[in-house]
C-alpha positions as a printed NumPy array, in Angstrom:
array([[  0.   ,   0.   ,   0.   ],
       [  2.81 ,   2.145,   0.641],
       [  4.628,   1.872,  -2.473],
       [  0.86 ,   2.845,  -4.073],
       [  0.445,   5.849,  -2.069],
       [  4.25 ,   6.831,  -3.059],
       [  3.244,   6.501,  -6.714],
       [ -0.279,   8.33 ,  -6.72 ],
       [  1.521,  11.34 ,  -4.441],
       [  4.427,  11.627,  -6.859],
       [  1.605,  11.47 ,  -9.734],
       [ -0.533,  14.046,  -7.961],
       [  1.705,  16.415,  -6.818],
       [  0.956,  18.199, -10.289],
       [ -2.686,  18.116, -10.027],
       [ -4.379,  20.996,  -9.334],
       [ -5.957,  21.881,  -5.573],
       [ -9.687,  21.036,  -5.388],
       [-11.942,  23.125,  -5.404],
       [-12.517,  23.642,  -1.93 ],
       [ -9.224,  25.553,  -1.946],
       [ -6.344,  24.829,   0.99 ],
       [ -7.488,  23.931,   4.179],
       [ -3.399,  24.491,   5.633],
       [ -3.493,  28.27 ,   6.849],
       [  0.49 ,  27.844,   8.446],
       [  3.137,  24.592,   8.622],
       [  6.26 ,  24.478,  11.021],
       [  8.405,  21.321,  11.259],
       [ 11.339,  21.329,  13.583],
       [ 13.587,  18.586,  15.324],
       [ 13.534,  18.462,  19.371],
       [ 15.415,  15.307,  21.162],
       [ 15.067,  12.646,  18.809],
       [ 12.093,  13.71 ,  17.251],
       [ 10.788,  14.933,  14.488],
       [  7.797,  17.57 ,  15.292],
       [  4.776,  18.885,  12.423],
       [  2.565,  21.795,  13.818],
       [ -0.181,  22.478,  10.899],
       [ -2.886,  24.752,  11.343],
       [ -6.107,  23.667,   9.636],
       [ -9.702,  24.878,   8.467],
       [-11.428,  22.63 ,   7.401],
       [-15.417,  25.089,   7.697],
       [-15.6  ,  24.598,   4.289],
       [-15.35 ,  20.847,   4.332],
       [-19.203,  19.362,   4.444],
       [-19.748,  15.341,   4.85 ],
       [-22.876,  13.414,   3.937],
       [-24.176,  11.113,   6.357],
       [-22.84 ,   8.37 ,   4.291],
       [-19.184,   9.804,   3.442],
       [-16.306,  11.202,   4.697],
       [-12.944,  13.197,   3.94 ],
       [ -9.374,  12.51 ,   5.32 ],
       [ -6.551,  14.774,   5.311],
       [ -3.338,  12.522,   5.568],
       [ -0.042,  14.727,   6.098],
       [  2.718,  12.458,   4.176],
       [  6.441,  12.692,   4.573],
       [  8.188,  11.592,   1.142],
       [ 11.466,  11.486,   0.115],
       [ 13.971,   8.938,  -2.301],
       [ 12.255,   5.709,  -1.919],
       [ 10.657,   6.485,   1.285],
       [  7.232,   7.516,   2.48 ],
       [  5.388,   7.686,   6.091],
       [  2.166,   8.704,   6.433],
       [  0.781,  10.811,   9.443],
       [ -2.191,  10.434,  11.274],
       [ -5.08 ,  11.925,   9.355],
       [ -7.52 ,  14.768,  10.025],
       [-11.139,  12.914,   9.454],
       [-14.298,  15.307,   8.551],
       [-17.174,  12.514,   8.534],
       [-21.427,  11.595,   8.746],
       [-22.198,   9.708,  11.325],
       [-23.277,   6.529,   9.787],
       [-20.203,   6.611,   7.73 ],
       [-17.797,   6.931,  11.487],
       [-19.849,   4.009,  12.424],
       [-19.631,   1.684,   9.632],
       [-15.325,   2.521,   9.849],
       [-15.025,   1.849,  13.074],
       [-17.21 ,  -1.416,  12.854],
       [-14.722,  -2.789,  10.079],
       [-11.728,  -1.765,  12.078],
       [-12.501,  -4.088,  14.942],
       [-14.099,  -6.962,  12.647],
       [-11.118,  -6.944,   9.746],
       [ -8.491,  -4.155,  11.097],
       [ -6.263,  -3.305,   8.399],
       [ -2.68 ,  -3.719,   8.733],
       [ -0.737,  -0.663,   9.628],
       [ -3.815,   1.109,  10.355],
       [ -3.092,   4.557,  11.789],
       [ -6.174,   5.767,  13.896],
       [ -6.955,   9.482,  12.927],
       [ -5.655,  12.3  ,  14.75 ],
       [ -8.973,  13.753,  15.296],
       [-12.56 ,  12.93 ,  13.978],
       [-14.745,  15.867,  13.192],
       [-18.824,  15.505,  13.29 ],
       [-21.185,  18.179,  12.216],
       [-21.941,  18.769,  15.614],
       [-18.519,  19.268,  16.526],
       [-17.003,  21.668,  13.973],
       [-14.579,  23.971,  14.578],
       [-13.331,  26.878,  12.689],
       [ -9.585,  25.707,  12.593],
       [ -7.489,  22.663,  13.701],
       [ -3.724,  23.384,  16.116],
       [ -2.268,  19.931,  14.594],
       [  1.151,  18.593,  16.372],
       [  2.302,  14.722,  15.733],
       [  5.814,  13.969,  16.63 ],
       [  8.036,  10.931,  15.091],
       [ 10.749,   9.398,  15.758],
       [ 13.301,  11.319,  13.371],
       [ 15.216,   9.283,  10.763],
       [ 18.29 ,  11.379,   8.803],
       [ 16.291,  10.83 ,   5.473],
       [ 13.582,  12.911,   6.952],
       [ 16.618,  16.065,   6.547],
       [ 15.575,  17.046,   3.38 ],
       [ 11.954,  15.509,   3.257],
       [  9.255,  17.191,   1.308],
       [  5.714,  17.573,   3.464],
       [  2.313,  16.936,   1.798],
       [ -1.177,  16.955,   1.921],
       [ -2.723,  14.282,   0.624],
       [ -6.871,  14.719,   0.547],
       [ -9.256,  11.325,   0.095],
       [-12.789,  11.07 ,  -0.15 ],
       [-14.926,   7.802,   1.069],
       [-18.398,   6.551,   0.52 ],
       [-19.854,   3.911,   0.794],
       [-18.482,   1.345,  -1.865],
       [-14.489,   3.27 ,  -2.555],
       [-12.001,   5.497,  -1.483],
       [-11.43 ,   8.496,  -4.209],
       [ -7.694,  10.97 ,  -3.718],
       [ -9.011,  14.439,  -4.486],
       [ -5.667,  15.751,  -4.851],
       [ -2.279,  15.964,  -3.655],
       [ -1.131,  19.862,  -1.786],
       [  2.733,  20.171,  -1.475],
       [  3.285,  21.928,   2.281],
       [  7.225,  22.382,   2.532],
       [  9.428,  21.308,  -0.612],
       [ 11.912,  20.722,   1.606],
       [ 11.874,  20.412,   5.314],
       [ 15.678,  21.208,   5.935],
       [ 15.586,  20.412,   9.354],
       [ 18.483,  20.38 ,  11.81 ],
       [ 19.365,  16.488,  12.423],
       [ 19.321,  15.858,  15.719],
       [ 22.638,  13.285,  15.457],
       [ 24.862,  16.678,  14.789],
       [ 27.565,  16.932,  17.616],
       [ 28.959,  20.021,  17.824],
       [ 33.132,  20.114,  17.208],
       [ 35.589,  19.386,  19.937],
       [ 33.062,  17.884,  22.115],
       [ 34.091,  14.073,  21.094],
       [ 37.274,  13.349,  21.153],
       [ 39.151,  10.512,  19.59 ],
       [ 39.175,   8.086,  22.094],
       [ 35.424,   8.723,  22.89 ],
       [ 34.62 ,   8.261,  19.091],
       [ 36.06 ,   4.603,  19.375],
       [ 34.237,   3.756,  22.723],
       [ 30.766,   2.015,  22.858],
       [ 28.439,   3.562,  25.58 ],
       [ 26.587,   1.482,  27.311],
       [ 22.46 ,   2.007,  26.805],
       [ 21.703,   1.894,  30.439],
       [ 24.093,   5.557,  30.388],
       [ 22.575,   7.46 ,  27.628],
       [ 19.814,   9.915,  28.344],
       [ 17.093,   8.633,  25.855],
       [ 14.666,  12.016,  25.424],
       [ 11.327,  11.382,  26.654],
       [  8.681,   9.636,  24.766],
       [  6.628,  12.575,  23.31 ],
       [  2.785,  10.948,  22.557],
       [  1.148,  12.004,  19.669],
       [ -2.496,  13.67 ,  20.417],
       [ -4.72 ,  10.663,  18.862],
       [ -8.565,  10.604,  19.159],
       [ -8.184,   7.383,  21.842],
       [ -5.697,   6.412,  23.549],
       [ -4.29 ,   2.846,  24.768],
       [ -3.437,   2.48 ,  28.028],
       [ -1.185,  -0.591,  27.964],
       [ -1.711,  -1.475,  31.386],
       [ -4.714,  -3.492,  30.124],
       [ -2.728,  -5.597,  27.783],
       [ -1.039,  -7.299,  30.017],
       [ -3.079, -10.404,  29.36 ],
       [ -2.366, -10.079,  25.505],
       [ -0.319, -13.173,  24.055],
       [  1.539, -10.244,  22.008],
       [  4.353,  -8.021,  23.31 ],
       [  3.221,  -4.68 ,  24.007],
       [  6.24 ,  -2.264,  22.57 ],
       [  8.288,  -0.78 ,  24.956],
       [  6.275,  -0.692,  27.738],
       [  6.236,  -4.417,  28.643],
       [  9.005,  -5.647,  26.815],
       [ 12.043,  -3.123,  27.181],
       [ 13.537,  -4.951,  30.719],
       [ 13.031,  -8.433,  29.697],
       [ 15.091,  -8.901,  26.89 ],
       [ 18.5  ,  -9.103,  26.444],
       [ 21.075,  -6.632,  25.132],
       [ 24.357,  -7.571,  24.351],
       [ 27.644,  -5.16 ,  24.066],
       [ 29.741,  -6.384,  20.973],
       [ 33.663,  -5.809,  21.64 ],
       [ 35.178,  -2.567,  20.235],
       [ 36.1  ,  -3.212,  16.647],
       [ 39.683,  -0.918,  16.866],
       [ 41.058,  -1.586,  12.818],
       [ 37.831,  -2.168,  10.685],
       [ 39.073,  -4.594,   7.851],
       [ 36.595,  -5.423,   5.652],
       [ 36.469,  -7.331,   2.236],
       [ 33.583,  -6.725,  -0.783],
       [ 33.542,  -8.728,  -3.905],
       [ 31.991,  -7.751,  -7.519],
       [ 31.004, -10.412, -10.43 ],
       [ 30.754,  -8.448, -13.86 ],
       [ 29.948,  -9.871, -16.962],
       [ 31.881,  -7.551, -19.5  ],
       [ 31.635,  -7.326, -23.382],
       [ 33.772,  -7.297, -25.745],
       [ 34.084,  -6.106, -29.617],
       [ 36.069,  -9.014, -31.585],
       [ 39.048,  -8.946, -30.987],
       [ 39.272,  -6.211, -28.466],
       [ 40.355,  -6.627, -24.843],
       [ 39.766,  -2.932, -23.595],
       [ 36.966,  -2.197, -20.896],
       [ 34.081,   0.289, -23.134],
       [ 32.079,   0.956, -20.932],
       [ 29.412,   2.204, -23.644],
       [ 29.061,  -1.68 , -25.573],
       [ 26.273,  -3.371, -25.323],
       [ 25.264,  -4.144, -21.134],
       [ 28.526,  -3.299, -19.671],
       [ 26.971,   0.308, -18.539],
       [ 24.372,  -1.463, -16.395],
       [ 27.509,  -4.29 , -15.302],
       [ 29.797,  -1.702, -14.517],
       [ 27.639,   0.537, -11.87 ],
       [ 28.14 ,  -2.658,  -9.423],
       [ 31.817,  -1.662,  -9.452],
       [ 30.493,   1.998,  -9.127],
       [ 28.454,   1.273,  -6.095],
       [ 31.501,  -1.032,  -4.553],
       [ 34.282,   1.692,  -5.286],
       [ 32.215,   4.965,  -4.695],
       [ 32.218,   4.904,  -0.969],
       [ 35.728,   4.021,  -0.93 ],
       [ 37.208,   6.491,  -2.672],
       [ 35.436,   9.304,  -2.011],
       [ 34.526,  11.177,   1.232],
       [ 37.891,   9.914,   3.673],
       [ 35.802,   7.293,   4.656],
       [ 38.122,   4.357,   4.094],
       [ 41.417,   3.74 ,   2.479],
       [ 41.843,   0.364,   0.134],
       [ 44.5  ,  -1.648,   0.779],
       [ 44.357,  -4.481,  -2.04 ],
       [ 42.377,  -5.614,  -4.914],
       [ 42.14 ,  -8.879,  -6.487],
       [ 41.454,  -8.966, -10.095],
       [ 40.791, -12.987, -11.308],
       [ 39.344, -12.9  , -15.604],
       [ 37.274, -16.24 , -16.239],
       [ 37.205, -18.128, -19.841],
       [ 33.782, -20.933, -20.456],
       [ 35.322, -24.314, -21.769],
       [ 34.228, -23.992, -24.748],
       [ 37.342, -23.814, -27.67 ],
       [ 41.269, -24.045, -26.834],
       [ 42.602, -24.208, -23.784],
       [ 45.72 , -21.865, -25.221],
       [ 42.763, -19.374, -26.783],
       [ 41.047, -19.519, -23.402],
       [ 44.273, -19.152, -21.224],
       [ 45.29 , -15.387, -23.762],
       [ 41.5  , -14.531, -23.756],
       [ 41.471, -15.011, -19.731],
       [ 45.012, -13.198, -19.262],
       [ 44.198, -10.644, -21.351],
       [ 40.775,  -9.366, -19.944],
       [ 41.992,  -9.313, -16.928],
       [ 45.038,  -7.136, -17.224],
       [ 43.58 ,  -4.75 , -19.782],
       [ 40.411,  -4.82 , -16.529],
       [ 43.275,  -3.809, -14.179],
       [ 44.309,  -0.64 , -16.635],
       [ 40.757,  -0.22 , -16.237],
       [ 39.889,   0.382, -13.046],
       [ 43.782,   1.833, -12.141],
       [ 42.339,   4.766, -14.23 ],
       [ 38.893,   5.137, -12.844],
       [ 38.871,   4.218,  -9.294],
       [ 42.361,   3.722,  -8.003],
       [ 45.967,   4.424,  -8.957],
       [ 48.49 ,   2.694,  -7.826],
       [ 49.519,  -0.727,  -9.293],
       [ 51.   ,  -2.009,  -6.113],
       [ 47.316,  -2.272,  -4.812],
       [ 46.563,  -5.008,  -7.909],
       [ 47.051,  -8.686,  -8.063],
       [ 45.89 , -10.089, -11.19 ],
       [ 44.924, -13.738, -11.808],
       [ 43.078, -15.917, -14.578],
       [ 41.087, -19.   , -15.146],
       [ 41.759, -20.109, -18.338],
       [ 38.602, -22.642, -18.314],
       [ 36.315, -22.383, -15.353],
       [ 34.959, -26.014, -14.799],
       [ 34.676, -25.293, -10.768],
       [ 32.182, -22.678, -11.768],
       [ 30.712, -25.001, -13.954],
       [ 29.856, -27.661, -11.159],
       [ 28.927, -24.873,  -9.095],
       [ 26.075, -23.755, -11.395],
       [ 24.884, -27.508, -12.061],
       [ 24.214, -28.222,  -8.341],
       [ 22.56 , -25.06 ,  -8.1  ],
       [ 20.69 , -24.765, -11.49 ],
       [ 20.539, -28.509, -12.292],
       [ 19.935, -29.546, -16.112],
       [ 18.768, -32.639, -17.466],
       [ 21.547, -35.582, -17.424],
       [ 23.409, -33.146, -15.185],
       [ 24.366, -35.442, -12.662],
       [ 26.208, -37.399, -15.949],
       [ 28.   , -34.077, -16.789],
       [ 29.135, -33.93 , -13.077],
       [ 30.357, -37.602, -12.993],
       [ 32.215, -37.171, -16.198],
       [ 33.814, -33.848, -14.963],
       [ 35.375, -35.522, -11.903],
       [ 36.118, -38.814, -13.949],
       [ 38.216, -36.968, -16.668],
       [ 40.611, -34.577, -16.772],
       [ 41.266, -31.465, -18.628],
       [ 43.6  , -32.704, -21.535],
       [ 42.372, -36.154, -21.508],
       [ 39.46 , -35.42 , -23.816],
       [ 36.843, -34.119, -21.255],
       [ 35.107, -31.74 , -23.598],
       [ 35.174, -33.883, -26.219],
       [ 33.02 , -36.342, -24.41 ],
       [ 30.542, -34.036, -23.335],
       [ 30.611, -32.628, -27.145],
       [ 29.432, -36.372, -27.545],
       [ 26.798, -37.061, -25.064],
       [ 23.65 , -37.66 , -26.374],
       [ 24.015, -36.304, -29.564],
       [ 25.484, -33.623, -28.754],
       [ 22.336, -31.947, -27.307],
       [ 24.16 , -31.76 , -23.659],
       [ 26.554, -29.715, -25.104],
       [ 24.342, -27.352, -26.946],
       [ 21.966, -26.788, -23.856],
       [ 25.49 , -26.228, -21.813],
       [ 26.903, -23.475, -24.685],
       [ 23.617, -21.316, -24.185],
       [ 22.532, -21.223, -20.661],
       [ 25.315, -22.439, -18.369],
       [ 29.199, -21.078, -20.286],
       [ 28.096, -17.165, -20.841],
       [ 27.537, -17.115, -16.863],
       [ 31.13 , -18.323, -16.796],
       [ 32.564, -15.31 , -19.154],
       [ 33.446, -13.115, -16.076],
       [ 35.432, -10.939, -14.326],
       [ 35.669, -11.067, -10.553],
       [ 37.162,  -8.233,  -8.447],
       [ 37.745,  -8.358,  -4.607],
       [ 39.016,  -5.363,  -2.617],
       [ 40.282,  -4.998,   0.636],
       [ 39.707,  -2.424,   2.681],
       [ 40.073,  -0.38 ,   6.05 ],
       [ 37.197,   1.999,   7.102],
       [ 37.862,   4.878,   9.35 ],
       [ 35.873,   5.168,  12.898],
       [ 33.146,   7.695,  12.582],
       [ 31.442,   9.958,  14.769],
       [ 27.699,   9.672,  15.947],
       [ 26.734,  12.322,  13.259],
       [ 28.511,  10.172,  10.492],
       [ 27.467,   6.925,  11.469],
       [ 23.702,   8.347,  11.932],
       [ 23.698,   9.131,   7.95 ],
       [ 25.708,   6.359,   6.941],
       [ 23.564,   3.727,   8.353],
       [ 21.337,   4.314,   5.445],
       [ 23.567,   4.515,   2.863],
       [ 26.916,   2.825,   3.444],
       [ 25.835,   0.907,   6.628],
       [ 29.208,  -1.898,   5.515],
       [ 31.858,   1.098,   6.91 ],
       [ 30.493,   0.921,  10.038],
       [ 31.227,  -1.585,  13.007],
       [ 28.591,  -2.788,  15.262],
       [ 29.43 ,  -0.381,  18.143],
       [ 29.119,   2.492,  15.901],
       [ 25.408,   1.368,  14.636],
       [ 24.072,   0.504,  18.285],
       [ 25.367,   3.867,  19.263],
       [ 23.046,   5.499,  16.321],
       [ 20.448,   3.569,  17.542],
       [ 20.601,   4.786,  21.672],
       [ 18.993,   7.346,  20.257],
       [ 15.727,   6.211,  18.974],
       [ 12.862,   5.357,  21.466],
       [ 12.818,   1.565,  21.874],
       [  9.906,   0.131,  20.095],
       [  9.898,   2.731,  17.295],
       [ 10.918,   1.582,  13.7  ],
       [ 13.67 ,   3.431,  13.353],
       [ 15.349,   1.587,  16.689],
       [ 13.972,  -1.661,  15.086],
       [ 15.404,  -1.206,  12.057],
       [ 19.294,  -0.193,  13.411],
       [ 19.238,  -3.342,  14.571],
       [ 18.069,  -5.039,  11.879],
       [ 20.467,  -3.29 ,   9.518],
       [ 23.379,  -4.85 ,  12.07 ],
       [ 22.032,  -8.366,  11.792],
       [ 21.818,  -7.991,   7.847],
       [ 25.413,  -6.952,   7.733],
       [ 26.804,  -9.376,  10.197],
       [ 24.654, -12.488,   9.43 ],
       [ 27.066, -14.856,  11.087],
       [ 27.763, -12.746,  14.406],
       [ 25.65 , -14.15 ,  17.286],
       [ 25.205, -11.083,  18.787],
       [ 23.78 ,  -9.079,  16.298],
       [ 21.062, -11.603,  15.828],
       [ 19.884, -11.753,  19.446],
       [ 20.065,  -8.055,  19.727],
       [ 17.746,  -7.914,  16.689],
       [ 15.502, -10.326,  18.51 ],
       [ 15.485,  -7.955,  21.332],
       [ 14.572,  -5.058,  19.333],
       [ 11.555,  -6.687,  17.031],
       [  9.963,  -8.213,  20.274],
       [  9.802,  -4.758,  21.663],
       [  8.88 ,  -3.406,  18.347],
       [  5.99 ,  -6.356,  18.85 ],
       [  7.178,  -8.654,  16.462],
       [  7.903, -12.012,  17.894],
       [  7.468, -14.093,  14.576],
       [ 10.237, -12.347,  12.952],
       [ 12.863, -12.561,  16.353],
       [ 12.373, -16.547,  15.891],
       [ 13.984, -16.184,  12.808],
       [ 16.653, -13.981,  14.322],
       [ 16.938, -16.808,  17.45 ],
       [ 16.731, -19.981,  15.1  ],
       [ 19.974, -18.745,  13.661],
       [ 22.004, -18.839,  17.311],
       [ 20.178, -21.369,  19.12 ],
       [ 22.951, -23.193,  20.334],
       [ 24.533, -19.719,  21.792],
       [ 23.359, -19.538,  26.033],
       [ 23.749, -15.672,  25.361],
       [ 19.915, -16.49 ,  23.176],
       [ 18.025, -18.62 ,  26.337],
       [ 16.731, -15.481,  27.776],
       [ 15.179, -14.212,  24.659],
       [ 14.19 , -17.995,  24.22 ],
       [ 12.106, -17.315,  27.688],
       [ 10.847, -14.115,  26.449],
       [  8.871, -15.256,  23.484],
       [  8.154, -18.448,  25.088],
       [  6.053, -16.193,  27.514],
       [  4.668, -13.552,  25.028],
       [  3.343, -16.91 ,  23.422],
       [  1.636, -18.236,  26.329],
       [  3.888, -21.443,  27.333],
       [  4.858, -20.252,  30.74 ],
       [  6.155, -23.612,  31.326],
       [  8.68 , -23.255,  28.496],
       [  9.451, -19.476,  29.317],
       [ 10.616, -20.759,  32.808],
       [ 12.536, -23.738,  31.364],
       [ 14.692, -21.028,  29.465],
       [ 14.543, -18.609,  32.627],
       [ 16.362, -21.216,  34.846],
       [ 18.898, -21.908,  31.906],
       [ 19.413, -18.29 ,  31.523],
       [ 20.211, -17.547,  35.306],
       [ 23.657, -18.846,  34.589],
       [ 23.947, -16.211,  31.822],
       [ 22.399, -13.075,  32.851],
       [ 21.114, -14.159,  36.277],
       [ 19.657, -10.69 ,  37.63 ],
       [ 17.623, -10.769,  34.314],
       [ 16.187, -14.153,  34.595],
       [ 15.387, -13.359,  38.116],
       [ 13.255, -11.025,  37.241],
       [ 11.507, -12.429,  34.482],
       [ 10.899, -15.294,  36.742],
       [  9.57 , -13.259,  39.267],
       [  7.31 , -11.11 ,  36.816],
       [  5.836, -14.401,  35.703],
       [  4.507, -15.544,  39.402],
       [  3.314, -11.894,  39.978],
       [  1.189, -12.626,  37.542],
       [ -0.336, -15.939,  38.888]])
């Protein structure tokens, strides 16, 4: 639905106001803590419902490839409010939003003070702010129209630090979440309000509220030299003949831009310095093994020239290999893309070697038609050029690491993401999805996955912290979260199994997880 609304707004934005002219008299948007604040002042007088209709006023927030909608304003006829909120509770939508304020004909007032606060993300920066105006009946929803508010919010991030206040030393040192002052949770004005005191019985984790001092946090070890290695497959052409990179023949524009997107961040901005790259030119099987072996050498030299012009000078940086004919790539391709009589292929492959006729044979097999299938779909993949580069990235500051996150989130180390995300509320999406951004980039660290457990129970989503959990379950540093979800799903029996394991882990935590279950007997 989101990526809908994105589309229509962009659509709309050139569309003409309706008729009923602007209902926004004054916008302000500023940052306070770590929030992001929109004050609008509204009249909606002119707006008149049916019984049977009503009209929302949704402020969005939009920017490159991201959109978040606002609570709406809600003008509406009484049988229409009642027939909403009777759906709500019988189907309720996903990601429903309840309005900021409902307005009845009975209650109608001349103009609107609206204030939401969210929790601010650094794409919000430069954000544009619009109005986006819907009409409902009783059979479909109808946008009227689209109202840019602010082109450009050019708000102050929160995340800058002003200079000489972090040192060095600080800038490398993880602070602990139980020592940062988290700002206050700042409630958005809603037409009802949940008091979460009366979920307690609910078999789902309430956010925050319930959640935040029974699961576990871990504190990774300070990452001092960050070396880190990235890898690029691109499948270059070539004129006849011709071993030189153009990057204007044929695909190789599109091929290319994955070297763009590995190399960009590297060398520009001071944000890391390279210390190697590995440059390794494959040739299919297909003709001579002394036309494959020149073809191989070749491409991969002339790719060195290549990117020693466009990226990175230096020639000490470069070692340059080949593969004359890549039959370990071609194994690797028939296990994972099988082919018919491929298990033949792979028992003639390890039964014959490369000069005792191998090709020949499978030239032979069945007519030939092995071979043919093999020429088409499986050797092109093997025409490729493989680059690896080695690299150090610097240690950034809370400012940096806050934008880089989102765009370069590889530079960073683990400390330096948890220490963007101390300052989100827990339970909020933007907290949830630090985390998740750390267990994306570190797949095999234990740690980052049962931190992102943590943070998607509190952000009320125990389905996806299995996942996270199923990956370590053989780490003790997981049993507490184990106990956690265990109890949000009911089995109080299991959640104290994994309790008592856990009080040899984090004992005062278990403790009091056990002890918050038989309060609740």
């Amino acid at each position: 639905m989101k990526y809908i609304i994105g589309g229509l707004v962009g659509v709309l934005l050139a569309a003409e106001a309706w008729a009923g002219g602007t209902p926004v008299l004054s916008s302000h948007v500023f940052t306070q803590g770590d929030s992001l604040h929109i004050e609008l002042l509204l009249n909606l007088d002119d707006t008149k419902a049916g019984n049977a209709e009503a009209y929302r006023f949704t402020p969005v927030l939009r920017s490159a490839g991201r959109l978040q909608e606002l609570p709406a304003v809600v003008v509406s006829g009484r049988r229409r409010a009642r027939a909403d909120h009777r759906q709500q509770a019988l189907q309720p939508a996903p990601g429903y939003i309840p309005p900021y304020r409902t307005l009845y004909a009975r209650n109608r007032k001349d103009s609107i003070n609206y204030h939401v606060s969210v929790a601010y993300s650094p794409w919000m920066e430069h954000a544009s702010l619009v109005l986006m105006r819907e009409q409902r009946d009783c059979c479909r929803m109808k946008i009227l129209g689209v109202e840019p508010l602010i082109a450009d919010l050019a708000v102050n991030s929160p995340f800058k630090v002003p200079q000489g206040q972090i040192t060095s030393s600080q800038e490398q040192a993880m602070i602990p979440q139980e020592q940062i002052n988290v700002p206050q949770v700042i409630e958005e004005r809603r037409e009802t309000v949940t008091d979460h005191r009366k979920m307690k019985s609910s078999p789902e984790c309430v956010p925050y509220a319930e959640c935040t001092a029974m699961v576990t946090y871990l504190t990774p070890e300070m990452e001092t030299q960050k070396h880190r290695s990235e890898s690029a497959t691109l499948y270059i052409d070539y004129p006849t003949g011709i071993y030189d990179v153009r990057r204007d023949f044929h695909n190789n524009r599109s091929e290319l831009e994955k070297l763009d997107s590995l190399m960009r961040p590297l060398t520009k901005g001071n944000l890391a310095s390279i210390s190697d790259i590995s440059i390794c030119g494959y040739a299919s099987p297909d003709g001579t093994y002394k036309d494959n072996e020149i073809l191989a050498s070749n491409r991969a030299r002339c790719f060195k020239e290549y990117m020693c012009a466009t990226y990175a000078p230096g020639h000490g940086l470069y070692k340059v290999s080949s593969v004359p004919e890549d039959w370990d790539g071609l194994v690797e391709l028939l296990q994972r893309h099988p082919m018919k009589h491929g298990d033949e292929v792979l028992s003639l492959i390890a039964r014959v070697g490369i000069f005792e006729g191998r090709e020949k044979q499978l030239m032979d097999m069945y007519g030939g038609t092995v071979y043919r299938e093999l020429l088409k779909d499986y050797f092109p993949q093997l025409r490729r050029i493989r680059v690896t580069v080695g690299y150090e990235a610097r240690a950034f500051n809370i400012e940096e690491a806050a934008s880089l996150i989102y765009t370069h989130p590889r530079l960073l180390s683990l400390q330096e993401m948890y220490r963007v995300a101390a300052f989100y509320r827990p339970g909020t999406e933007q907290y949830r999805e630090v985390y998740e951004i750390a267990a994306y980039h570190f797949p095999d660290d234990a740690l980052a996955n049962i931190n992102a457990a943590s943070a998607v129970i509190m952000a009320g989503d125990p389905i996806s912290a299995r996942q996270y959990l199923d990956k370590v379950a053989d780490d003790p540093r997981a049993w507490n979260d184990f106990g956690v979800l265990a109890y949000l799903e009911g089995d109080r029996k299991k959640a104290e199994e994994w309790f008592r394991k856990a009080l040899g882990i984090e004992p005062e935590k278990a403790r009091k997880n056990l002890g918050k279950m038989k309060n609740e007997e």
